[in-house]
Tab-separated table of C-alpha atoms in Angstrom:
chain	number	residue	atom	x	y	z
E	255	MET	CA	-100.293	11.723	-23.796
E	256	ILE	CA	-96.566	11.023	-23.867
E	257	ALA	CA	-94.582	13.444	-26.021
E	258	SER	CA	-92.476	11.881	-28.727
E	259	THR	CA	-88.717	12.215	-28.367
E	260	ASP	CA	-87.883	10.912	-31.835
E	261	ALA	CA	-87.090	14.303	-33.402
E	262	PRO	CA	-84.207	15.359	-31.128
E	263	VAL	CA	-82.647	11.912	-31.350
E	264	SER	CA	-82.713	11.882	-35.158
E	265	THR	CA	-81.819	15.500	-35.907
E	266	ARG	CA	-78.913	16.101	-33.536
E	267	PRO	CA	-76.558	13.534	-35.095
E	268	ARG	CA	-77.461	14.931	-38.519
E	269	ALA	CA	-76.699	18.493	-37.404
E	270	ALA	CA	-73.376	17.344	-35.952
E	271	LEU	CA	-72.413	15.708	-39.252
E	272	VAL	CA	-73.376	18.831	-41.195
E	273	ALA	CA	-71.168	20.921	-38.898
E	274	LEU	CA	-68.335	18.400	-39.247
E	275	PHE	CA	-68.642	18.428	-43.030
E	276	GLY	CA	-68.510	22.225	-42.977
E	277	LEU	CA	-65.304	22.068	-40.937
E	278	LEU	CA	-63.871	19.546	-43.385
E	279	VAL	CA	-64.576	21.807	-46.363
E	280	VAL	CA	-63.023	24.818	-44.613
E	281	ALA	CA	-59.957	22.739	-43.703
E	282	LEU	CA	-59.547	21.468	-47.266
E	283	VAL	CA	-59.748	25.014	-48.633
E	284	ALA	CA	-57.166	26.105	-46.045
E	285	ARG	CA	-54.864	23.306	-47.161
E	286	LEU	CA	-55.222	24.299	-50.812
E	287	VAL	CA	-54.458	27.956	-50.091
E	288	PHE	CA	-51.499	26.914	-47.951
E	289	THR	CA	-50.107	24.630	-50.654
E	290	LEU	CA	-50.436	27.275	-53.360
E	291	THR	CA	-48.722	29.959	-51.271
E	292	GLU	CA	-46.054	28.106	-49.265
E	293	PRO	CA	-42.427	28.295	-50.474
E	294	PRO	CA	-41.315	25.422	-52.735
E	295	PHE	CA	-39.444	22.682	-50.871
E	296	ASP	CA	-36.601	21.023	-52.774
E	297	GLY	CA	-34.634	19.265	-50.074
E	298	GLY	CA	-34.802	22.513	-48.111
E	299	LEU	CA	-36.196	26.039	-48.182
E	300	SER	CA	-34.620	29.101	-49.782
E	301	TYR	CA	-33.609	31.862	-47.386
E	302	ASP	CA	-34.334	34.540	-49.987
E	303	VAL	CA	-37.852	33.226	-50.632
E	304	LEU	CA	-38.551	32.968	-46.911
E	305	ARG	CA	-37.220	36.460	-46.241
E	306	ALA	CA	-39.444	37.841	-49.003
E	307	LEU	CA	-42.484	36.275	-47.312
E	308	GLY	CA	-41.484	37.633	-43.934
E	309	PRO	CA	-44.019	37.157	-41.097
E	310	ALA	CA	-46.540	35.756	-43.583
E	311	TYR	CA	-44.559	32.494	-43.658
E	312	TRP	CA	-45.242	31.692	-40.002
E	313	THR	CA	-48.814	32.971	-40.279
E	314	LEU	CA	-49.488	30.565	-43.162
E	315	ASN	CA	-48.145	27.617	-41.189
E	316	LEU	CA	-49.782	28.524	-37.882
E	317	TYR	CA	-53.268	29.390	-39.142
E	318	LEU	CA	-53.630	27.488	-42.437
E	319	GLY	CA	-51.171	24.625	-42.796
E	320	GLY	CA	-51.142	23.013	-39.362
E	321	PRO	CA	-54.835	23.458	-38.487
E	322	GLY	CA	-55.941	22.652	-42.033
E	323	TYR	CA	-54.174	19.300	-42.050
E	324	LEU	CA	-55.213	18.433	-38.502
E	325	VAL	CA	-58.921	19.205	-38.917
E	326	SER	CA	-59.146	17.569	-42.345
E	327	PHE	CA	-57.646	14.268	-41.195
E	328	VAL	CA	-59.588	14.084	-37.932
E	329	ALA	CA	-62.843	14.898	-39.751
E	330	THR	CA	-62.051	12.299	-42.418
E	331	ALA	CA	-61.368	9.734	-39.694
E	332	ILE	CA	-64.757	10.394	-38.100
E	333	PHE	CA	-66.552	10.090	-41.431
E	334	LEU	CA	-64.786	6.781	-42.107
E	335	VAL	CA	-66.118	5.473	-38.793
E	336	VAL	CA	-69.608	6.712	-39.687
E	337	LEU	CA	-69.475	5.117	-43.130
E	338	SER	CA	-68.238	1.816	-41.696
E	339	ARG	CA	-71.221	1.790	-39.302
E	340	ALA	CA	-68.703	1.931	-36.444
E	341	SER	CA	-67.282	-1.478	-37.286
E	342	VAL	CA	-64.093	-2.589	-35.552
E	343	LEU	CA	-62.156	-2.246	-38.812
E	344	GLY	CA	-63.597	1.205	-39.401
E	345	ILE	CA	-62.719	2.362	-35.894
E	346	VAL	CA	-59.156	1.067	-36.306
E	347	GLY	CA	-58.864	2.937	-39.601
E	348	GLY	CA	-60.254	6.102	-38.052
E	349	VAL	CA	-57.941	5.967	-35.038
E	350	VAL	CA	-54.840	5.349	-37.173
E	351	THR	CA	-55.822	8.157	-39.554
E	352	SER	CA	-56.438	10.663	-36.774
E	353	LEU	CA	-53.253	9.769	-34.888
E	354	GLY	CA	-51.163	9.962	-38.049
E	355	GLY	CA	-52.796	13.253	-38.997
E	356	THR	CA	-52.156	14.718	-35.553
E	357	VAL	CA	-48.470	13.760	-35.561
E	358	PHE	CA	-48.009	15.007	-39.130
E	359	SER	CA	-49.749	18.332	-38.472
E	360	LEU	CA	-47.757	19.055	-35.328
E	361	ALA	CA	-44.484	18.044	-36.993
E	362	ILE	CA	-44.866	20.271	-40.063
E	363	THR	CA	-45.785	23.220	-37.856
E	364	ALA	CA	-42.795	22.565	-35.599
E	365	GLU	CA	-40.580	22.309	-38.680
E	366	ALA	CA	-41.603	25.810	-39.788
E	367	LEU	CA	-40.805	27.513	-36.478
E	368	PRO	CA	-36.967	27.570	-36.773
E	369	TYR	CA	-37.252	28.981	-40.304
E	370	ALA	CA	-39.596	31.707	-39.084
E	371	TYR	CA	-37.175	32.467	-36.254
E	372	ALA	CA	-34.160	32.618	-38.589
E	373	ILE	CA	-35.719	35.100	-41.036
E	374	ASP	CA	-36.829	37.548	-38.342
E	375	PRO	CA	-34.779	40.709	-39.068
E	376	ALA	CA	-35.272	41.866	-35.487
E	377	ARG	CA	-33.272	38.856	-34.289
E	378	PHE	CA	-30.698	38.127	-36.993
E	379	GLY	CA	-28.877	39.911	-39.751
E	380	ASP	CA	-28.843	38.608	-43.308
E	381	ALA	CA	-25.686	36.505	-42.942
E	382	GLU	CA	-26.710	34.975	-39.615
E	383	GLY	CA	-30.235	34.222	-40.792
E	384	ARG	CA	-28.985	32.608	-43.988
E	385	ALA	CA	-26.567	30.427	-42.019
E	386	LEU	CA	-29.361	29.289	-39.695
E	387	VAL	CA	-31.642	28.387	-42.611
E	388	ASP	CA	-28.827	26.423	-44.260
E	389	ALA	CA	-28.123	24.611	-40.982
E	390	TRP	CA	-31.796	23.717	-40.527
E	391	ASN	CA	-31.999	22.496	-44.136
E	392	ALA	CA	-29.017	20.227	-43.481
E	393	ASP	CA	-30.269	18.873	-40.140
E	394	PRO	CA	-34.017	19.209	-39.426
E	395	ALA	CA	-33.555	17.881	-35.877
E	396	GLY	CA	-35.360	14.587	-36.196
E	397	LEU	CA	-38.597	15.938	-37.646
E	398	VAL	CA	-38.322	13.880	-40.831
E	399	ALA	CA	-39.319	10.694	-38.987
E	400	PRO	CA	-42.614	12.013	-37.542
E	401	ILE	CA	-43.506	13.718	-40.828
E	402	VAL	CA	-42.910	10.602	-42.933
E	403	GLY	CA	-44.310	8.321	-40.232
E	404	GLY	CA	-47.414	10.470	-39.977
E	405	GLN	CA	-47.925	10.294	-43.739
E	406	ILE	CA	-47.610	6.515	-43.698
E	407	ALA	CA	-50.068	6.221	-40.809
E	408	ILE	CA	-52.560	8.482	-42.594
E	409	ALA	CA	-52.380	6.449	-45.792
E	410	LEU	CA	-52.660	3.148	-43.912
E	411	GLY	CA	-55.562	4.372	-41.793
E	412	VAL	CA	-57.515	5.671	-44.779
E	413	VAL	CA	-57.014	2.408	-46.674
E	414	ILE	CA	-58.172	0.362	-43.662
E	415	GLY	CA	-61.146	2.665	-43.226
E	416	LEU	CA	-62.099	2.417	-46.897
E	417	VAL	CA	-61.971	-1.373	-46.753
E	418	ALA	CA	-64.420	-1.159	-43.848
E	419	VAL	CA	-66.600	1.221	-45.888
E	420	PHE	CA	-66.562	-1.219	-48.807
E	421	LEU	CA	-67.709	-4.018	-46.518
E	422	ALA	CA	-70.413	-1.809	-44.974
E	423	ARG	CA	-71.845	-0.931	-48.428
E	424	THR	CA	-72.659	2.637	-47.392
E	425	THR	CA	-71.215	4.212	-50.552
E	426	PRO	CA	-71.316	3.185	-54.203
E	427	ARG	CA	-69.177	0.062	-54.436
E	428	TRP	CA	-66.758	1.694	-56.858
E	429	PHE	CA	-65.874	4.599	-54.568
E	430	PRO	CA	-63.586	2.891	-51.996
E	431	VAL	CA	-61.968	0.876	-54.787
E	432	VAL	CA	-61.223	3.981	-56.861
E	433	VAL	CA	-59.791	5.903	-53.899
E	434	ILE	CA	-57.545	3.027	-52.806
E	435	ALA	CA	-56.375	2.397	-56.376
E	436	TYR	CA	-55.657	6.082	-56.937
E	437	ALA	CA	-53.690	6.304	-53.692
E	438	LEU	CA	-51.587	3.264	-54.581
E	439	VAL	CA	-50.859	4.435	-58.130
E	440	THR	CA	-49.853	7.949	-57.106
E	441	GLN	CA	-47.599	6.605	-54.340
E	442	LEU	CA	-45.879	4.022	-56.531
E	443	VAL	CA	-45.580	6.011	-59.771
E	444	PRO	CA	-43.453	9.193	-59.638
E	445	LEU	CA	-45.397	12.200	-60.896
E	446	PRO	CA	-43.884	14.926	-63.086
E	447	ASP	CA	-43.775	18.359	-61.481
E	448	VAL	CA	-46.587	19.626	-63.681
E	449	LEU	CA	-48.975	17.080	-62.128
E	450	VAL	CA	-48.107	17.653	-58.464
E	451	ILE	CA	-50.702	20.369	-57.838
E	452	PRO	CA	-53.483	18.661	-59.877
E	453	ASP	CA	-52.787	15.443	-57.950
E	454	TYR	CA	-53.040	17.319	-54.658
E	455	VAL	CA	-56.359	18.857	-55.708
E	456	VAL	CA	-57.682	15.379	-56.544
E	457	GLN	CA	-56.610	14.172	-53.093
E	458	LEU	CA	-58.533	17.019	-51.463
E	459	VAL	CA	-61.606	16.266	-53.581
E	460	LEU	CA	-61.490	12.603	-52.550
E	461	LEU	CA	-61.274	13.541	-48.865
E	462	GLY	CA	-64.226	15.852	-49.390
E	463	ALA	CA	-66.104	13.014	-51.093
E	464	ILE	CA	-65.575	10.790	-48.046
E	465	GLY	CA	-67.194	13.511	-45.963
E	466	TRP	CA	-70.031	13.953	-48.466
E	467	PHE	CA	-70.870	10.265	-48.493
E	468	GLY	CA	-70.604	10.225	-44.696
E	469	LEU	CA	-73.093	13.077	-44.540
E	470	ARG	CA	-75.549	11.174	-46.720
E	471	ALA	CA	-74.969	7.721	-45.248
E	472	PRO	CA	-78.130	5.892	-44.125
E	473	ARG	CA	-78.560	5.605	-40.363
E	474	SER	CA	-79.071	2.089	-39.089
């Protein structure tokens, strides 16, 4: 009698997707905590606010912000490929999303390092540290381009991936349409400050929903 090998083949991909979805959820929670605790950015960061945070500022960026963004976008990219049934369009969307997410995550972490260095009381006094923060606010050393470029690549990749998902019919038909429409509206229509955090929470929920549908997608 020949032993069946169907079980390992069918359960391992499922287990991998469950693990990936778990990572996605953890990353989204990390991003939310990071967003709620990071200093407000209004064309620059306040030296006094940064100094009050102290070492916690770099810790937030190193262990929550950077990794949270990176893992969430790479996981989303993989789920888009899964939902598109690995179509060419879906793979393109996934690659663009993951590349954009990687560049963005590295850039925002790199951006935080000079601020963390400037507010270290063991290195600089109050006047010197304040001057360094002001200088970095005025000239962020070319990091604006990779941050903005990464954001554009992420948005473009997700839209391409969702079009592939729509064509693959692996989610309710309304889901990709709603996500694309929401992304376009929120990018084109300026939001009042009171809606910035609720909008961000909705974005995280939608990324989580992509993972959820990817977890439940039928296997062909």
